[in-house]
Structure formats: structure tokens, C-alpha cells
């Protein structure tokens, strides 16, 4: 509004200014036109009469009769043309005719106007009361009529010897001025009306454009800060409110709670009932959360089936757990979506400020860790625990360094460990195992930092970085004719990320590696945290041609029924059963059962941790296809592995590197 008001005031000033300038110009034109008109009308009238009546020879003495006749015609002319006085002068200054007969015959020095008239040019000038040099006749007229217009007119008279008489006609200014002011008045009215219409039109146009812009910008602001589907605040607005709440809590000494909420059965609804129902569920969930919480709390949708709740002012952190449980209970109530009754579960992770962070990013990351724990343990609600060993100061410092290492991949190195056929015939592939070449601590094994990265968002960029390096190496070997499948270990987080398969495809494309030369290893427990989503991610990866194996098989709790549904190609029996299977009958039994199961499900089997020849022989006798372990080779950098490969592969690589059957 102030902007529109400013425009209104400014444009009004400009239009008034325009009116004044145009008005002044028009007024000058009107004045000029009226004076010119009066002069022209008077000139033509006088010329007309002169043609008719002034046929006398002005140089000769006119008879008294002729003069009278002329006087009568002239008076009639004067009466009809508002001429109040008329003198006619012969050069060089003899008054030969006047409506004031007593003056006829006087001689006077001619004025410039009169001299011009004798030369054939008409003109006019203003004669004001008090003008110096006025003749007695003129003074008399001025007294009687006020200001006068004195018009000089050349008149050709006489028959055989025509001569130019300079006539001076006096017309009162009052009627001319009255006409000028009447015309000016009309002009002002028209001009003011026109400009007013222009102003109103312009103002209306600008007001409606400004209204539209205001509405648009309000909509844009709303869109930028809200989720389009549910109308709830989005991540940007949540960030803003969280950071504000954290600042306020520093003064009040109270707690800020950020909850991250992930729906459990949402994918099922989307898949079975379609996206329309899925969208409706999200809208219903959003509404239910809003109804449950207080006005000052914020319910936001972060994307997909992920919601967040900000409670800006809590007296104690323990209250948050209760709120989380209240939310779960509320979501347990079925939803009626277009006549279909649906239920959704949720997992909630909670982080508090100032305990778990003093900004949105920290709180969200820690709530995410807690949410992941809640999902993995089926606890429903889980509060982030910063006090445990995994989050000690030293670990957090390590995390900061790891973050830097991901940006400087020279610090991350991959060692490769071969997998060979148990019979000892061919190399079937290699497994890439990451190490961290720490600038001051030296080479750090994955068990030192992978679990820490797993509990934060860092594992995702770390996995992408490792994948890039492994695929690049596999592509280099492939280009040398060494078609060696490379296996990369995946974290559970990757299986919860529906965008992950697309990222894998991009990496394969970037290095030109066929998908069949990439293998991904996943653990049973990583699948079980959200089996539906994991299944979707794995199905997409398998459809791309990437082969998949279950790592550390036997240590998790995967149900046999689930294993059957997964699009996997092989299992890797955990080394804790393999290493001592030759001396421990129960380990042997587990290994045998795993091989039997794999055979029944038509899956390949790799035994990890084979350290002795006795174990290899034992594995061969129980029908295990592939082995991996120190017996064959320890994991080592690619350049060290190359001579080993050259030694263990017969001459032509193309024939000897066997890609295990999917
Ligand atoms: P894993 O995937 O089961 O890898 C096999 C581990 O067993 C490796 O340990 C390897 O060095 C070790 N190993 C191989 N043969 C033998 C043997 O004969 N005897 C014994 N005692 N050990 C053997 P490493 O490299 O320390 O890796 C440990 C774990 O760290 C891996 O287990 C994997 O779960 C994880 N890891 C390694 N690299 C990555 C990675 O790039 N990404 C992810 N997410 N996890 C990784
Ligand atoms: Mg592995
Ligand atoms: Mg393993």
C-alpha cells in the first residue's frame, strides 16, 4: 500500500505539472488566436467597406456630401464590428478621416505601426489607459472604453491614382479579454477533465497490477515456505523457526525439541491403492499431527513420507518422549481415505537443543540418527543419545575429519581382496574394502569409522565416494581386458534411499562400466530396518543389471521367506562360521545349512574368512563355489593386486576372469 500511495502522489504531482505547462501553452495560443481573429475580422471588414465606399480620391478635397455618406457607412461598419474609433492617415501624417470629424486635418508624426501600414503591412498593439503619447482622440476613447486594441490596416483607395491610407481602428479589449477568459475556462475544464481521467485510469491500472503482484508475491512466499501437497511448512520454514527457537531458548533456559517422523507402511499404500490415496494419507497425517499439537508448535513435511515436529518451548526433555508416544498413538487410529480405512505406523527420532545441537542442521541430523535407531529396533520413539561411546568427543572430532576426507578423496583408499573358485581355478571377482589414510593417525580400518559414519548422514556421501573409486578402478581393469567384477559394501542407509539406484546408474555411466561388473554387498540387518523400501531399491538395482549379495550371512535375523523375495544373486557366509568350521562342528553345521539353503534358492555361495587349506578343502567337499580369505590373498591396493592377478590368471584375461553366474 505505501508503494501505491507513493505512486498516486507522485503521478498526481506530475500530472498537475503537466496540466500547468499545457494549460499555460494553450492559454497563450488562445490569447494569440483571439487577438489575431479580432485583427483579421476588423481588417477584412474595413477593407470590404473601403472597396465599396472609399472610392473618393483621398488626395483631393472630398465634397461635404461624399464625406457624410462615407461617415454613415463607416459608422455602420463600426457598430457591427465593435470598432469604437477609426482614423485614416495619409502619408506622411495627415488625418484625412476620423469618426471624430473635428480632428480631421491635423498632422502628426506617424507611429511605427502606421508607417508599416503605409508600406502595406497590417499590425496591432495594446493601448492601455495612461499610455504616454496617446492622441486626444485616443485618450477620449481610453477613458470611455478602457484598454484598447489599436489595429493598423493599409487601405487602397482611389480609382485612377490609388494610394495607401493607413487606417487606425480601435477595438475595446474588454470583450476580447472576456472571450479569452471564456475560452481559457473551457480549455481548463477540458484539460483538467482529460487529465483527471488519465490519472484515474493510470491509478486504476497500477492499483490492479500492484494488487496482482502483491497476491502473486504472497503466493510465491507461501510456496517457498510450504509444502504444496499438505500446505504444511517445508524444510526452509522449519529451519528458520528452529533456529529462532534455539536463540530464544538460550534466554529462557528451556528446551527446543525437533522430532523426525517417518511413516512405516506408506509405500504399501502408495503401491496398492495408488498415489491419489497416498497423497490423501499424507494430508490426513499432517492434519492429525496439527490437531494434536499446540499452536506454537510446527508440523512440517520434509518430503516423501517424512514429517518433522518442532516444539520450541519444553520445560524438560522427558516430556518430548511422551509427545512422541502420543503422536504414535494418534497415528495408530485408522484413517478414512475416500471410504477406505487405512492405518499407518511411524518411527520417531527426537533430538533436543541445547543437548544435541544448537542449530537446525545438528538437531535434524541427530533426530535422523534417532529415527533410524527407532526404525531398526522397532522401538517406535527413540531419543538421540549423545552420551554413548559412539558419540564421544573423540568420535565427533573424527567425524569432522572424515567429512573433510570425503571432500579430499586422496585420504580414502580402497584395498581389493580377490574371490576365487573353491576348486582353485579362476578369480571370480574382487571386493573393495575402504581404508582411511589419516594425515596423522596413519591407515585406519573401516571398523573404526564406518559405524560412526553409519550413525550420521555422512555414510551416504562416503558410499558414493567409495563407489566412484571402485567403479573407476573396475572400468580401468575392464579397459585393459580384465573383466573383473568389483564388489562394494553398502550401508543400510543406501537401501532406504530411493534415489540411490539413480546415483549408481550415473556413476556407471560416467565411467562406462557395464552394470554386470558391479556387485553390491548388503547385510541382512540393513534390509530388515525397512524391508519394503529395501526391496524397492534392490529390485531397481537388480533390474539395472547390478548383482547383489547378502554379506555376513548367518549373523542377522532375516526370515527365509524374505530371502526368497529378494532379487539377490548370492550369499556370503560370515567368516565367524567359516574360519573355524574345521574344528567347531556347530560352525560346520551352519555353513552346510547355509550352502543347502542357497542351493535350494538357486543362489551362489561365497565363504568369507578362509585362512587355511583345510577349511578350503572342507568347503569344497560341502559344495561351496567361491572362497575369499587370507588363504587366497589379504586385501591390498590395486597396484599390488595387479601382479597377483597376473600370476593367478592364465595368459588371456578374457577367458580366465569368470563373472559369476547371476
Ligand atoms: P566385510 O564386507 O565382511 O569384509 C570382509 C572383512 O573380512 C574385511 O575386513 C577383510 O579384510 C576381512 N577378511 C577377509 N579375509 C579374512 C580372513 O581370512 N580372516 C579374517 N580374520 N578376516 C578376513 P575389513 O576390510 O576390516 O572390513 C571390515 C568390514 O568393514 C567389512 O566387512 C564391511 O562390512 C565394512 N567395510 C569395509 N569397506 C567398506 C566400505 O567400503 N563400505 C562399507 N559400507 N562398509 C565397508
Ligand atoms: Mg563385504
Ligand atoms: Mg562379510
XYZ file of C-alpha atoms and ligand atoms in Angstrom:
710
model
C 0.000 0.000 0.000
C 2.642 2.622 0.785
C 4.151 1.947 -2.638
C 0.828 2.502 -4.365
C 0.249 5.586 -2.260
C 3.636 6.940 -3.276
C 2.886 6.238 -6.912
C -0.511 8.002 -6.538
C 1.059 11.107 -5.013
C 3.965 11.257 -7.444
C 1.832 10.724 -10.523
C -0.620 13.373 -9.241
C 2.194 15.900 -8.909
C 3.458 15.027 -12.394
C 0.001 15.257 -13.932
C -0.677 18.610 -12.236
C 2.680 19.844 -13.511
C 1.797 18.633 -16.986
C -1.581 20.380 -16.683
C 0.070 23.667 -15.685
C 2.558 23.542 -18.576
C -0.006 22.502 -21.185
C -2.562 24.975 -19.755
C -0.107 27.886 -19.958
C 0.761 26.982 -23.531
C -2.885 26.640 -24.516
C -3.728 29.933 -22.803
C -1.031 31.684 -24.897
C -2.441 30.089 -28.033
C -5.995 31.166 -27.108
C -4.837 34.726 -26.436
C -2.925 34.891 -29.681
C -5.794 33.377 -31.633
C -8.375 35.832 -30.216
C -6.199 38.868 -30.899
C -5.356 37.640 -34.393
C -9.032 36.881 -35.049
C -10.130 40.322 -33.934
C -7.443 41.929 -36.064
C -8.337 39.818 -39.096
C -12.078 40.360 -38.782
C -11.586 44.092 -38.376
C -9.125 44.226 -41.310
C -11.395 42.300 -43.686
C -14.436 44.327 -42.697
C -12.605 47.593 -43.158
C -11.201 46.502 -46.500
C -14.663 45.486 -47.651
C -16.161 48.828 -46.736
C -13.174 50.575 -48.288
C -13.822 48.815 -51.586
C -17.476 49.917 -51.508
C -17.374 53.360 -50.091
C -13.861 54.883 -50.052
C -13.848 55.344 -53.777
C -13.188 59.024 -53.312
C -9.872 60.455 -54.143
C -8.423 60.991 -50.691
C -5.735 63.264 -52.044
C -8.366 65.691 -53.264
C -10.794 67.535 -51.109
C -13.946 65.387 -50.711
C -17.217 67.077 -51.008
C -19.216 67.542 -47.818
C -21.819 65.152 -49.170
C -19.317 62.447 -50.026
C -17.810 62.788 -46.599
C -21.186 62.454 -44.899
C -22.007 59.364 -46.930
C -18.670 57.869 -46.006
C -19.195 58.799 -42.373
C -22.514 56.927 -42.355
C -21.051 53.759 -43.926
C -18.161 53.833 -41.541
C -20.377 54.243 -38.516
C -22.456 51.255 -39.630
C -19.236 49.245 -40.031
C -18.007 50.347 -36.615
C -21.262 49.458 -34.947
C -21.339 45.981 -36.461
C -17.678 45.230 -35.716
C -17.213 46.644 -32.216
C -14.913 49.337 -33.610
C -15.125 52.323 -31.299
C -12.816 54.663 -33.172
C -11.405 54.962 -36.653
C -8.791 57.318 -38.088
C -7.346 57.285 -41.563
C -3.977 58.874 -42.165
C -2.303 59.880 -45.339
C 1.446 59.709 -45.506
C 3.427 61.427 -44.050
C 0.942 62.189 -41.232
C -2.240 63.921 -42.341
C -5.516 62.805 -40.736
C -7.899 62.575 -43.655
C -10.751 60.760 -41.992
C -11.966 60.267 -38.427
C -15.140 59.283 -36.672
C -14.333 62.358 -34.656
C -14.741 64.915 -37.530
C -13.233 67.828 -35.586
C -9.832 66.164 -35.686
C -9.770 65.778 -39.482
C -6.968 67.789 -40.999
C -4.497 67.564 -38.093
C -0.996 66.441 -38.824
C 1.126 64.220 -36.580
C 4.371 62.283 -36.674
C 3.372 58.697 -37.594
C 3.750 55.791 -35.167
C 5.770 52.734 -36.380
C 2.500 50.776 -36.829
C 1.096 53.483 -39.071
C 4.320 53.739 -41.082
C 4.144 49.954 -41.616
C 0.531 50.233 -42.754
C 1.519 52.751 -45.423
C 4.012 50.174 -46.599
C 1.128 47.681 -46.885
C 1.582 45.735 -43.594
C -1.152 45.429 -41.014
C -0.463 45.055 -37.297
C -1.832 45.760 -33.863
C -0.784 46.910 -30.422
C -2.279 47.261 -26.994
C -3.223 50.692 -25.905
C -3.573 50.949 -22.150
C -5.015 53.722 -20.075
C -2.139 56.023 -19.196
C -0.006 55.091 -22.246
C 2.288 58.008 -22.942
C 1.981 59.747 -26.326
C -1.734 58.960 -26.837
C -3.595 61.439 -29.064
C -6.559 63.388 -27.618
C -8.884 61.120 -29.638
C -7.221 58.054 -28.198
C -7.313 59.424 -24.633
C -11.000 60.089 -25.042
C -11.589 56.510 -26.251
C -9.470 55.078 -23.448
C -11.459 56.967 -20.879
C -14.697 55.685 -22.333
C -13.832 52.023 -23.155
C -10.780 51.152 -21.095
C -7.839 49.267 -22.715
C -7.960 49.166 -26.499
C -6.551 47.149 -29.341
C -5.171 49.555 -31.909
C -5.210 47.896 -35.321
C -3.194 49.306 -38.218
C -4.682 48.498 -41.590
C -3.414 49.519 -45.037
C -6.317 50.540 -47.308
C -6.009 51.066 -51.035
C -8.342 53.856 -52.104
C -8.933 55.920 -55.189
C -9.655 54.920 -58.719
C -7.155 56.175 -61.294
C -4.441 57.091 -58.862
C -4.794 54.676 -55.959
C -2.913 55.367 -52.817
C -2.452 53.590 -49.480
C -4.156 55.112 -46.491
C -3.122 53.921 -43.065
C -6.250 53.266 -41.028
C -6.197 53.008 -37.226
C -9.164 51.055 -35.878
C -9.740 50.987 -32.095
C -11.414 47.912 -30.646
C -12.046 47.671 -26.875
C -10.052 44.916 -25.175
C -12.751 44.060 -22.652
C -14.842 41.815 -24.962
C -11.661 40.284 -26.408
C -10.406 39.559 -22.901
C -13.805 38.216 -21.935
C -13.638 35.872 -24.909
C -10.094 34.878 -23.996
C -11.115 34.080 -20.448
C -14.222 32.199 -21.618
C -12.067 30.114 -23.996
C -9.476 29.624 -21.273
C -12.146 28.500 -18.854
C -13.426 25.909 -21.344
C -9.885 24.812 -22.076
C -9.085 24.442 -18.352
C -12.221 22.389 -17.791
C -11.465 20.108 -20.721
C -7.796 19.779 -19.822
C -8.497 19.122 -16.143
C -11.207 16.587 -17.042
C -8.893 14.811 -19.508
C -6.001 14.736 -17.094
C -8.247 13.567 -14.285
C -9.489 10.703 -16.456
C -5.892 9.909 -17.402
C -4.852 9.966 -13.743
C -7.761 7.792 -12.645
C -7.160 5.312 -15.479
C -3.478 5.146 -14.725
C -4.048 4.786 -10.991
C -6.594 2.045 -11.518
C -4.254 0.203 -13.845
C -1.347 0.470 -11.448
C -3.508 -0.357 -8.428
C -4.800 -3.540 -10.036
C -1.306 -4.518 -11.263
C 0.070 -3.861 -7.799
C -2.744 -5.901 -6.228
C -1.963 -8.761 -8.611
C 1.765 -8.509 -7.836
C 1.112 -8.446 -4.107
C -1.119 -11.509 -4.357
C 1.473 -13.268 -6.535
C 4.335 -12.448 -4.230
C 2.334 -13.610 -1.211
C 1.622 -16.864 -3.075
C 5.295 -17.218 -4.004
C 6.335 -16.568 -0.428
C 3.856 -19.180 0.744
C 5.043 -21.684 -1.874
C 8.683 -21.120 -0.995
C 7.992 -21.889 2.642
C 5.261 -24.516 2.442
C 4.748 -27.961 1.068
C 2.391 -27.857 -1.912
C 0.585 -31.101 -1.123
C -0.197 -30.684 2.573
C 0.172 -26.915 2.920
C 2.426 -27.561 5.925
C 5.653 -25.592 6.450
C 8.560 -27.048 4.486
C 12.203 -27.593 5.399
C 13.158 -23.933 4.820
C 10.474 -22.604 7.171
C 11.213 -25.322 9.732
C 14.900 -24.366 9.626
C 14.004 -20.748 10.235
C 11.670 -21.482 13.122
C 14.066 -23.990 14.704
C 16.963 -21.545 14.616
C 14.749 -18.815 16.109
C 13.522 -21.180 18.823
C 17.109 -22.152 19.679
C 18.072 -18.477 20.053
C 15.008 -17.834 22.259
C 15.758 -20.926 24.378
C 19.197 -19.534 25.239
C 17.465 -16.708 27.094
C 14.636 -18.744 28.602
C 16.763 -21.759 29.573
C 14.051 -24.085 28.252
C 14.405 -26.890 25.693
C 13.753 -26.999 21.963
C 12.717 -30.389 20.598
C 12.932 -31.490 16.991
C 11.218 -34.746 16.054
C 11.664 -36.553 12.782
C 8.839 -38.843 11.822
C 8.916 -41.432 9.046
C 5.768 -43.365 8.134
C 6.181 -47.134 8.173
C 3.573 -48.561 5.838
C 3.235 -45.656 3.463
C 4.852 -47.341 0.465
C 2.391 -50.220 0.701
C -0.500 -47.768 0.472
C 1.039 -45.976 -2.495
C 1.714 -49.233 -4.307
C -1.566 -50.954 -3.658
C -4.045 -48.066 -3.706
C -2.207 -45.588 -5.934
C -0.680 -42.164 -5.466
C -4.030 -40.451 -5.026
C -4.680 -42.380 -1.806
C -1.034 -41.966 -0.826
C -1.371 -38.192 -1.160
C -4.615 -38.196 0.831
C -2.932 -40.162 3.629
C -0.128 -37.589 3.792
C -2.690 -34.775 4.008
C -4.623 -36.627 6.745
C -1.441 -37.354 8.700
C -0.462 -33.672 8.504
C -3.884 -32.599 9.793
C -3.887 -35.127 12.589
C -0.464 -34.008 13.744
C -1.572 -30.384 13.701
C -4.700 -31.159 15.725
C -2.632 -32.990 18.294
C -0.027 -30.292 18.804
C -0.247 -26.787 20.219
C -0.451 -23.581 18.213
C 3.165 -22.617 18.868
C 4.463 -25.995 17.631
C 5.330 -26.533 13.988
C 4.413 -29.563 11.931
C 6.430 -29.652 8.711
C 6.676 -32.039 5.792
C 10.242 -32.580 4.660
C 9.397 -34.658 1.587
C 8.090 -38.153 0.788
C 6.615 -39.677 3.919
C 8.915 -37.718 6.223
C 7.424 -35.208 8.662
C 9.056 -33.119 11.369
C 7.651 -31.586 14.533
C 9.231 -28.609 16.267
C 8.307 -27.985 19.898
C 10.017 -24.691 20.654
C 9.463 -24.474 24.374
C 9.632 -27.550 26.612
C 10.278 -27.485 30.349
C 12.098 -30.831 30.315
C 13.347 -33.158 27.587
C 11.464 -36.109 29.055
C 8.149 -34.530 28.008
C 9.194 -34.953 24.360
C 9.157 -38.740 24.634
C 5.546 -38.532 25.840
C 4.613 -36.253 22.954
C 6.255 -38.753 20.564
C 4.227 -41.591 22.032
C 1.049 -39.506 21.859
C 1.762 -38.941 18.145
C 2.266 -42.654 17.560
C -0.980 -43.443 19.372
C -2.807 -40.836 17.262
C -1.401 -42.270 14.048
C -2.455 -45.745 15.159
C -6.083 -44.656 14.794
C -7.223 -45.669 11.297
C -7.679 -43.023 8.581
C -10.789 -42.907 6.433
C -9.494 -42.032 2.972
C -12.231 -41.839 0.330
C -14.188 -44.604 2.041
C -11.123 -46.826 2.552
C -9.951 -47.415 6.123
C -6.176 -47.265 6.361
C -3.610 -47.453 9.127
C -0.030 -46.231 9.027
C 2.702 -46.715 11.574
C 5.591 -44.363 12.182
C 9.056 -44.240 13.670
C 10.045 -41.096 15.534
C 13.519 -39.809 16.313
C 13.948 -36.993 18.839
C 16.773 -34.509 19.407
C 16.852 -31.578 21.847
C 18.628 -28.253 21.935
C 20.898 -27.388 23.587
C 21.892 -31.001 24.468
C 22.112 -32.401 20.936
C 22.978 -29.340 18.907
C 22.410 -25.623 18.740
C 21.183 -25.298 15.174
C 18.746 -26.852 12.745
C 21.291 -28.990 10.873
C 22.704 -30.614 14.010
C 19.290 -31.245 15.510
C 17.884 -32.688 12.303
C 20.892 -34.920 11.780
C 20.661 -36.238 15.336
C 16.893 -36.681 15.132
C 17.550 -38.616 11.917
C 20.004 -40.896 13.716
C 17.453 -41.438 16.485
C 14.706 -42.083 13.922
C 16.894 -44.638 12.202
C 17.503 -46.352 15.556
C 13.748 -46.347 16.222
C 13.159 -47.954 12.826
C 15.922 -50.519 13.170
C 14.894 -51.540 16.694
C 11.140 -51.170 16.071
C 11.094 -49.021 19.200
C 8.581 -46.504 17.807
C 10.130 -43.483 19.514
C 13.818 -43.056 20.130
C 15.689 -40.136 21.673
C 19.156 -39.385 20.366
C 21.811 -40.497 22.846
C 24.850 -38.299 22.682
C 26.473 -39.796 25.769
C 27.248 -43.208 24.295
C 30.724 -44.125 23.196
C 29.841 -43.757 19.520
C 29.367 -40.038 20.050
C 32.220 -39.273 22.401
C 34.183 -36.099 21.777
C 36.949 -38.078 20.089
C 34.457 -39.722 17.769
C 32.857 -36.430 16.896
C 36.271 -34.966 16.114
C 36.908 -37.995 13.927
C 33.630 -37.320 12.173
C 34.639 -33.765 11.341
C 37.892 -35.081 9.880
C 36.056 -37.762 7.945
C 33.846 -35.094 6.440
C 36.995 -33.368 5.210
C 38.382 -36.686 3.929
C 35.293 -37.206 1.772
C 35.963 -33.847 0.164
C 39.590 -34.843 -0.347
C 39.288 -38.427 -1.594
C 43.097 -38.792 -1.642
C 42.659 -39.667 2.052
C 40.374 -42.576 1.223
C 41.999 -45.641 -0.304
C 40.464 -48.860 -1.489
C 42.060 -52.243 -0.927
C 40.873 -55.122 -3.050
C 40.519 -58.744 -1.909
C 40.022 -61.433 -4.558
C 37.321 -64.083 -4.530
C 38.272 -67.331 -6.229
C 36.594 -70.567 -7.164
C 36.955 -73.064 -4.294
C 38.434 -75.635 -6.686
C 41.238 -73.123 -7.228
C 40.502 -72.438 -10.856
C 39.580 -68.844 -11.507
C 39.257 -65.445 -9.922
C 35.558 -64.587 -9.821
C 35.875 -61.018 -8.656
C 37.288 -58.691 -6.015
C 35.779 -56.943 -3.014
C 36.649 -53.284 -2.474
C 37.357 -52.521 1.194
C 37.866 -48.937 2.258
C 40.702 -47.610 4.404
C 41.301 -44.082 5.610
C 44.803 -42.735 5.101
C 44.575 -40.324 8.043
C 47.143 -37.467 7.867
C 48.289 -38.029 11.469
C 46.876 -41.404 12.626
C 48.026 -43.388 9.566
C 45.926 -46.081 7.895
C 42.602 -46.575 9.735
C 40.460 -49.688 9.120
C 36.764 -49.413 8.175
C 35.543 -50.747 11.536
C 36.934 -47.558 13.112
C 34.925 -45.089 11.073
C 32.178 -46.853 9.084
C 29.930 -47.372 12.175
C 30.375 -43.692 13.130
C 29.534 -42.602 9.606
C 26.555 -45.019 9.621
C 25.049 -43.135 12.545
C 25.191 -39.804 10.769
C 24.293 -38.572 7.326
C 27.965 -38.958 6.358
C 27.625 -42.550 5.245
C 25.762 -41.522 2.099
C 28.443 -39.250 0.598
C 31.090 -41.681 1.821
C 29.434 -44.588 -0.013
C 29.086 -42.528 -3.192
C 32.764 -41.601 -2.962
C 33.804 -45.267 -2.499
C 31.517 -46.380 -5.329
C 33.097 -43.821 -7.630
C 36.604 -45.030 -6.849
C 35.712 -48.735 -7.153
C 33.816 -48.262 -10.436
C 36.674 -46.184 -11.822
C 39.136 -48.991 -10.981
C 36.862 -51.689 -12.434
C 36.485 -49.618 -15.617
C 40.280 -49.265 -15.872
C 40.744 -53.058 -15.500
C 37.927 -53.638 -17.959
C 39.638 -51.381 -20.497
C 42.795 -53.500 -20.084
C 40.770 -56.627 -20.882
C 40.431 -57.668 -17.269
C 36.667 -58.070 -16.912
C 36.758 -58.351 -13.161
C 33.549 -57.744 -11.172
C 34.161 -55.391 -8.241
C 32.028 -55.661 -5.098
C 31.258 -52.626 -2.949
C 29.772 -52.802 0.557
C 26.597 -50.798 1.062
C 25.319 -49.259 4.240
C 21.763 -49.767 5.390
C 21.097 -46.089 4.701
C 21.564 -46.624 0.970
C 18.740 -49.137 0.991
C 16.372 -46.575 2.488
C 17.203 -44.042 -0.189
C 15.016 -44.387 -3.274
C 17.364 -42.100 -5.201
C 20.341 -44.383 -4.657
C 19.847 -46.612 -7.766
C 19.789 -43.488 -9.946
C 23.095 -42.371 -8.410
C 24.625 -45.803 -9.096
C 23.464 -45.602 -12.727
C 25.055 -42.153 -13.067
C 28.385 -43.416 -11.707
C 28.381 -46.459 -14.018
C 27.591 -44.217 -16.974
C 30.269 -41.707 -16.005
C 32.978 -44.396 -16.061
C 31.490 -46.500 -18.867
C 31.348 -49.678 -16.758
C 28.785 -52.376 -17.636
C 26.418 -52.899 -14.679
C 27.259 -56.643 -14.668
C 30.784 -55.776 -13.471
C 29.455 -54.137 -10.322
C 28.339 -56.135 -7.323
C 26.802 -54.629 -4.198
C 27.053 -56.306 -0.801
C 24.313 -55.708 1.748
C 23.758 -57.113 5.204
C 20.624 -58.861 6.422
C 20.049 -56.324 9.163
C 20.169 -53.426 6.695
C 17.275 -54.970 4.813
C 15.207 -55.595 7.908
C 15.033 -51.957 9.077
C 12.529 -51.145 6.303
C 12.052 -54.297 4.197
C 9.570 -52.738 1.747
C 11.753 -49.807 0.845
C 14.882 -52.005 0.723
C 13.070 -54.365 -1.618
C 12.172 -51.491 -3.932
C 15.761 -50.192 -4.016
C 17.208 -53.690 -4.559
C 14.691 -54.526 -7.297
C 15.654 -51.366 -9.182
C 19.366 -52.126 -8.828
C 18.870 -55.732 -9.982
C 16.836 -54.531 -12.967
C 19.788 -52.321 -13.931
C 21.948 -55.466 -14.151
C 23.923 -54.912 -10.940
C 24.479 -58.159 -8.993
C 23.637 -58.289 -5.308
C 24.877 -60.402 -2.438
C 23.989 -60.796 1.224
C 27.118 -60.148 3.273
C 27.917 -61.673 6.678
C 25.172 -64.228 6.107
C 24.153 -66.051 9.277
C 24.713 -63.155 11.657
C 21.362 -61.431 11.042
C 17.791 -62.452 11.535
C 16.425 -62.431 8.020
C 13.446 -64.646 7.592
C 13.741 -67.323 4.965
C 10.505 -66.152 3.404
C 12.010 -62.703 2.900
C 15.204 -64.046 1.443
C 13.131 -65.767 -1.232
C 11.515 -62.459 -2.265
C 14.773 -60.524 -2.550
C 16.339 -60.163 -6.013
C 19.767 -61.303 -4.749
C 22.313 -63.455 -6.577
C 24.495 -64.903 -3.839
C 25.138 -65.110 -0.107
C 28.458 -64.625 1.649
C 28.717 -66.848 4.719
C 30.148 -64.822 7.604
C 33.749 -65.513 8.472
C 32.865 -66.204 12.140
C 31.393 -69.549 10.980
C 33.957 -70.277 8.273
C 37.314 -69.645 9.939
C 36.942 -72.449 12.483
C 34.474 -74.740 10.745
C 37.128 -77.439 10.568
C 37.310 -77.600 14.359
C 33.832 -76.497 15.503
C 31.014 -78.873 14.496
C 28.278 -76.286 15.076
C 30.030 -73.813 12.736
C 30.316 -76.599 10.182
C 26.611 -77.319 10.574
C 25.731 -73.655 9.983
C 27.980 -73.471 6.912
C 26.428 -76.643 5.496
C 22.882 -75.412 6.180
C 23.644 -72.075 4.526
C 25.025 -73.805 1.416
C 21.986 -76.068 1.296
C 19.649 -73.094 1.590
C 21.495 -71.201 -1.148
C 21.339 -74.191 -3.435
C 17.574 -74.542 -2.857
C 17.042 -70.856 -3.593
C 19.334 -71.090 -6.621
C 21.857 -68.634 -5.183
C 25.661 -68.606 -5.377
C 27.693 -69.026 -2.163
C 30.905 -67.324 -1.095
C 32.667 -68.370 2.114
C 34.445 -65.429 3.782
C 37.462 -65.659 6.102
C 39.085 -68.740 4.626
C 42.500 -68.806 6.255
C 43.649 -72.398 5.865
C 43.889 -75.032 3.199
C 41.967 -77.447 5.475
C 38.981 -75.147 5.507
C 39.171 -74.707 1.726
C 39.129 -78.499 1.249
C 36.253 -78.839 3.688
C 34.313 -76.107 1.823
C 34.954 -77.798 -1.482
C 33.634 -81.054 -0.093
C 30.394 -79.451 1.150
C 29.795 -77.800 -2.253
C 30.752 -74.116 -1.667
C 31.551 -72.472 -5.067
C 33.667 -69.500 -4.082
C 36.029 -68.556 -1.288
C 37.559 -65.319 0.000
C 40.164 -65.028 2.715
C 43.746 -64.608 3.761
C 44.493 -68.055 2.328
C 43.997 -66.609 -1.112
C 45.129 -63.016 -0.542
C 44.872 -60.263 2.008
C 43.102 -57.093 0.809
C 45.680 -54.882 -0.915
C 45.841 -51.758 -3.119
C 45.031 -52.209 -6.813
C 48.640 -51.759 -7.918
C 49.776 -54.532 -5.560
C 46.913 -56.788 -6.586
C 47.822 -56.487 -10.256
C 50.958 -58.747 -10.093
C 48.959 -61.241 -8.017
C 46.243 -61.284 -10.660
C 48.815 -61.658 -13.441
C 50.286 -64.609 -11.526
C 46.991 -66.275 -10.826
C 45.268 -65.717 -14.136
C 46.440 -67.715 -17.111
C 47.703 -65.650 -20.110
C 44.474 -64.453 -21.713
C 42.443 -62.445 -19.212
C 39.304 -62.569 -21.310
C 38.975 -66.288 -20.772
C 40.086 -66.511 -17.210
C 38.242 -63.928 -15.291
C 34.948 -65.584 -14.693
C 31.928 -63.450 -13.955
C 29.914 -65.491 -11.510
C 26.562 -66.565 -12.852
C 23.743 -64.446 -11.552
P 33.152 -57.428 5.093
O 32.424 -56.791 3.973
O 32.619 -58.706 5.590
O 34.624 -57.560 4.584
C 35.421 -58.611 4.858
C 36.292 -58.300 6.002
O 36.951 -59.509 6.418
C 37.421 -57.357 5.651
O 37.744 -56.600 6.771
C 38.539 -58.285 5.327
O 39.819 -57.710 5.476
C 38.325 -59.334 6.349
N 38.896 -60.625 5.934
C 38.999 -61.119 4.719
N 39.567 -62.356 4.721
C 39.794 -62.621 6.002
C 40.368 -63.747 6.670
O 40.769 -64.728 6.077
N 40.429 -63.696 8.026
C 39.998 -62.619 8.728
N 40.098 -62.641 10.043
N 39.467 -61.539 8.135
C 39.371 -61.573 6.777
P 37.872 -55.078 6.733
O 38.480 -54.619 5.476
O 38.441 -54.620 8.024
O 36.361 -54.640 6.652
C 35.545 -54.862 7.710
C 34.129 -54.508 7.379
O 34.002 -53.111 7.162
C 33.630 -55.123 6.096
O 33.212 -56.438 6.324
C 32.494 -54.252 5.767
O 31.355 -54.623 6.480
C 32.988 -52.925 6.251
N 33.507 -52.211 5.109
C 34.703 -52.307 4.511
N 34.763 -51.464 3.458
C 33.576 -50.865 3.375
C 33.006 -49.920 2.503
O 33.610 -49.502 1.521
N 31.718 -49.506 2.749
C 31.006 -50.007 3.803
N 29.750 -49.584 3.994
N 31.498 -50.914 4.626
C 32.779 -51.343 4.426
Mg 31.652 -57.260 2.309
Mg 31.482 -60.003 5.347
